[in-house]
Amino acid sequence: MKRALTLVLLVALAAVLLNAVADLPPHGSPDTPAYTHVGAYYLENGSEETGSENIVTSIILNYRGFDTNGEVTVIVTALMAVIAVLTGVQDTGTQPDAEVIHVAPSVVVRFIVRVLAPFILVFAVYVILNGHVTPGGGFQGGTMLGALAIALTLVLGERESSRLLPQRSLRVIQVIAPLTFVAVGLAGLFIWGDYLFFPRDEKLRGFAEAMLVLIEAGIGIGGAVVFARVFRLMGGRQ
Amino acid sequence: MTSWPPLLVLFVLTPLVGAVLTPAVSDASGRRSWEWALGTMLLTSAMAGALIMRVLDEGPFSYVVGGWVAPYGIELRFDEFSAFVAVVCLLGLLAVIFSRHYARDALAPGRIPYYYTLLLLNMTGMIGFIVTGDLFNLYVFMEILSLSAYALVAISGEKTAEMAAFKYLVMGAVSSLSILFGVGLLYALTGSLNMADVTGRLAGSAEAPLVLAFAALTLGFMVKSALFPLHIWLPDAHAIAPSPVSAVLSGLVVKVGILGMLRVYQIAYGSGAIDLSGLNLMLTWLGAISIVMGAFFAVFQDDIKMMLAYSTISNIGYIVMGLGLASPYSLIGASVHVFNHALIKATLFLGAGALIHQTGRRTLTGLAGVGRSMPLTTAAVSIGAISIVGIPPTAGFLCKWYIALGAMQAGEPLFAVALVFGALLIFVYYIRMVNAFYFRKPQEAGAPAVHEAPATMLVPVLILAALCLVMGVLGRLPLSFIEPAVTRLLAPLGGG
């Protein structure tokens, strides 16, 4: 009965949604508002106005940089939430009958992680540093770095893997993404008078690029630390 | 200084930077993180004051981030409705002060710095949400706000708190998705995310997606506001959270849904592209049902915070009914009730928090006779109770009066009756509370002697209670302050 009712509700909801979506401007057609208004402006003027060779970067770091500023804060908020909820919780405390079994990872896993690690690292750094010219950037590169830290945590012992995160400066490093964002934004404010302003002058292009790289690096490192920390906290470690 | 344009963006960034740096500056006792959070809130409040002075002087103003022009860059906009940040900063400040001793006793020491971080992030999200003029930016700040709110409910670490937070998270995530979907539809129809620009470009859009967009936005915001029947997450979350968090959630966070609705109305009325009378009728009815249901359930609660949580559902009903009636008086009343209910509910939750902290009891039965040992706190809570019933000369009276007038103005006297009926029910349960405090004997002989809470708890409660009275006496000021915004909102409808 309940399932039948759910089905009827879902079908009704789907009918309403499909009916509305059918009347939307056709997807992919060049005359839709999504391609003729703000989007068209970005495509036409983006690379010239922002000096960025990558249109996506010109949007997420220049025109809509404040959104990205907010998004890195969302990620940090999630980490803060996890820390606040998991601090002081023993990993065995919640499931008294679950024995913690320490199994050494297999030789195959250890070997593969060891072989891949330097390549992952180099590629991650490449993606972060080239974010302002090619697809990719801090978010993607940071995910790779974070995945690397997680893979290494799996194969290394507790003592070695805890050294992957700088313990002393961790409280600053874990929020480095919004901090660099705000710092670069404020530099724009105090030098040129607008928050998140990047100089558009041809002569200062190198300077603007350095600012963008700094933000991407902040996002990348900050994002990686968030991933690694959430993983460790869920494993009951600090 | 007050007209320096970038002040608006610094206003959002100050609590953000303060929040993320809190764990780094804190020490083992948690004292330094409290001082840091207090300093951050003081600075943020000063900025709020400067911005409100400016909006009084010259009306709404905006700032486009990054030196771009709207709609290509992100526009922050400060209008009369944005003046809600005054209450946000005030309650944030008082909640931080209140937490000085409260957090030390209620939370594990390792969690205290992160408690302040999340509280400040919650403020950041709220402030950003209120001052942004961009739909996607609104969504981003809403996520900061929601994520921090879920964690703050769970932070005490008790099983019930974690369950309540999880329920809140599931409902909240679905509502966020609904809002994002609505924003996406508006983008597909207009190619823009800037609210003012969207308003100008909506005319002539296909009807079905337009209706769906507004429906999705309304649904999402009403879950965030806990309007009946979307309220089921609220009582547990608000009652189980630490008291300063309850004050912030019940006073401020649910209002974010209302402010979101006001933005939706600004777009819908301004564009003239859609007739919202059907939606308004539904909101008026749901508001009326919320008033009565919330009050009805509150009558049967013995847990004081549970009772206050149901009372919030009832009061959101008043506000939504005021929005739905869409007459000038009802909108003015509803907008001012957004401010006043924040003050009143914070008085009640912080007062209740002080009572619970000192006595260790949270039921009316357990708190019987507490008026003798904690006279100041109970007096403050009683003032809050009188205000929320809406007895003159307290803060609750004028807004409810205006909403009732608005019902008459809209030619719907029936809803004025619902409003009065709700107020009577509310009267009944707050009388029960006041009766328990003053006129019933303490239950157990030999209960440990209790005394007033430390100054960090008592002073915020007294300030808020005093404000409940002041806002009642000076009630005309906020009404006339919000009036131009309401007039502007209704102007496109004509005849308003």
XYZ file of C-alpha atoms in Angstrom, chain A residues 10-129:
120
model
C 6.410 10.043 -7.684
C 4.622 9.699 -11.028
C 2.532 12.781 -10.294
C 5.628 14.744 -9.305
C 7.462 13.566 -12.410
C 4.540 14.657 -14.596
C 4.617 18.144 -13.090
C 8.393 18.418 -13.454
C 8.470 17.087 -17.011
C 5.663 19.389 -18.030
C 7.583 22.389 -16.718
C 10.918 21.340 -18.165
C 9.318 20.784 -21.576
C 8.479 24.485 -21.686
C 12.016 25.610 -20.852
C 14.015 27.265 -23.604
C 15.409 24.340 -25.683
C 18.619 22.965 -24.248
C 21.665 23.632 -26.389
C 20.001 26.055 -28.759
C 22.129 29.187 -29.249
C 19.165 31.545 -28.768
C 18.320 30.587 -25.208
C 18.735 33.244 -22.526
C 21.448 31.180 -20.859
C 23.646 31.675 -23.961
C 22.635 35.145 -25.055
C 22.846 37.262 -21.914
C 25.509 37.018 -19.203
C 27.060 33.876 -20.654
C 27.581 35.534 -24.023
C 29.211 38.502 -22.328
C 31.653 36.212 -20.535
C 32.564 34.430 -23.775
C 33.027 37.680 -25.663
C 34.905 39.704 -23.101
C 36.129 37.161 -20.585
C 39.621 36.550 -21.806
C 40.205 40.188 -22.701
C 38.856 41.709 -19.506
C 40.364 39.228 -17.089
C 43.521 38.351 -18.986
C 42.803 34.718 -18.210
C 43.399 32.249 -21.040
C 40.799 29.962 -19.497
C 37.206 31.164 -19.656
C 36.127 28.949 -16.744
C 38.805 30.492 -14.542
C 37.799 33.970 -15.632
C 34.314 33.223 -14.307
C 35.039 31.341 -11.096
C 37.920 33.514 -9.937
C 37.151 36.873 -11.521
C 33.530 37.650 -12.345
C 32.084 35.306 -9.737
C 35.102 35.065 -7.454
C 33.005 35.901 -4.417
C 30.973 32.695 -4.968
C 34.154 30.640 -5.000
C 35.229 32.480 -1.871
C 31.985 31.289 -0.313
C 32.375 27.746 -1.619
C 35.801 27.243 -0.056
C 34.167 28.445 3.140
C 31.429 25.817 2.721
C 34.125 23.132 2.501
C 35.857 24.465 5.590
C 32.491 24.642 7.384
C 31.980 20.959 6.612
C 35.386 20.143 8.109
C 34.649 22.241 11.193
C 31.342 20.399 11.567
C 33.067 17.012 11.356
C 35.737 18.042 13.874
C 33.135 19.466 16.265
C 30.999 16.324 16.131
C 33.782 13.737 16.183
C 36.292 15.269 18.616
C 36.519 13.140 21.718
C 34.532 10.255 20.240
C 36.324 6.914 20.617
C 36.070 4.843 17.461
C 35.101 1.746 19.424
C 32.864 3.599 21.847
C 29.803 3.552 19.649
C 29.935 -0.113 18.665
C 30.961 -2.078 21.718
C 30.885 -5.462 19.967
C 32.859 -4.377 16.924
C 36.440 -5.519 17.457
C 38.972 -3.277 15.844
C 41.053 -5.524 13.684
C 44.349 -4.238 12.468
C 45.215 -5.963 9.246
C 48.385 -4.946 7.527
C 47.598 -3.924 3.953
C 48.681 -6.461 1.380
C 52.039 -6.226 -0.307
C 50.302 -5.501 -3.612
C 48.454 -2.486 -2.210
C 51.572 -1.146 -0.533
C 53.655 -1.584 -3.657
C 51.114 0.069 -5.964
C 50.586 3.041 -3.653
C 54.345 3.486 -3.327
C 54.872 3.395 -7.084
C 51.978 5.722 -7.851
C 52.566 8.262 -5.081
C 55.168 10.455 -6.797
C 53.188 10.523 -10.040
C 49.979 11.498 -8.229
C 51.887 14.209 -6.388
C 53.433 15.676 -9.531
C 50.159 15.592 -11.425
C 48.293 17.206 -8.510
C 50.796 20.036 -8.295
C 50.627 20.488 -12.076
C 46.818 20.683 -12.047
C 46.845 23.197 -9.189
C 49.490 25.471 -10.682
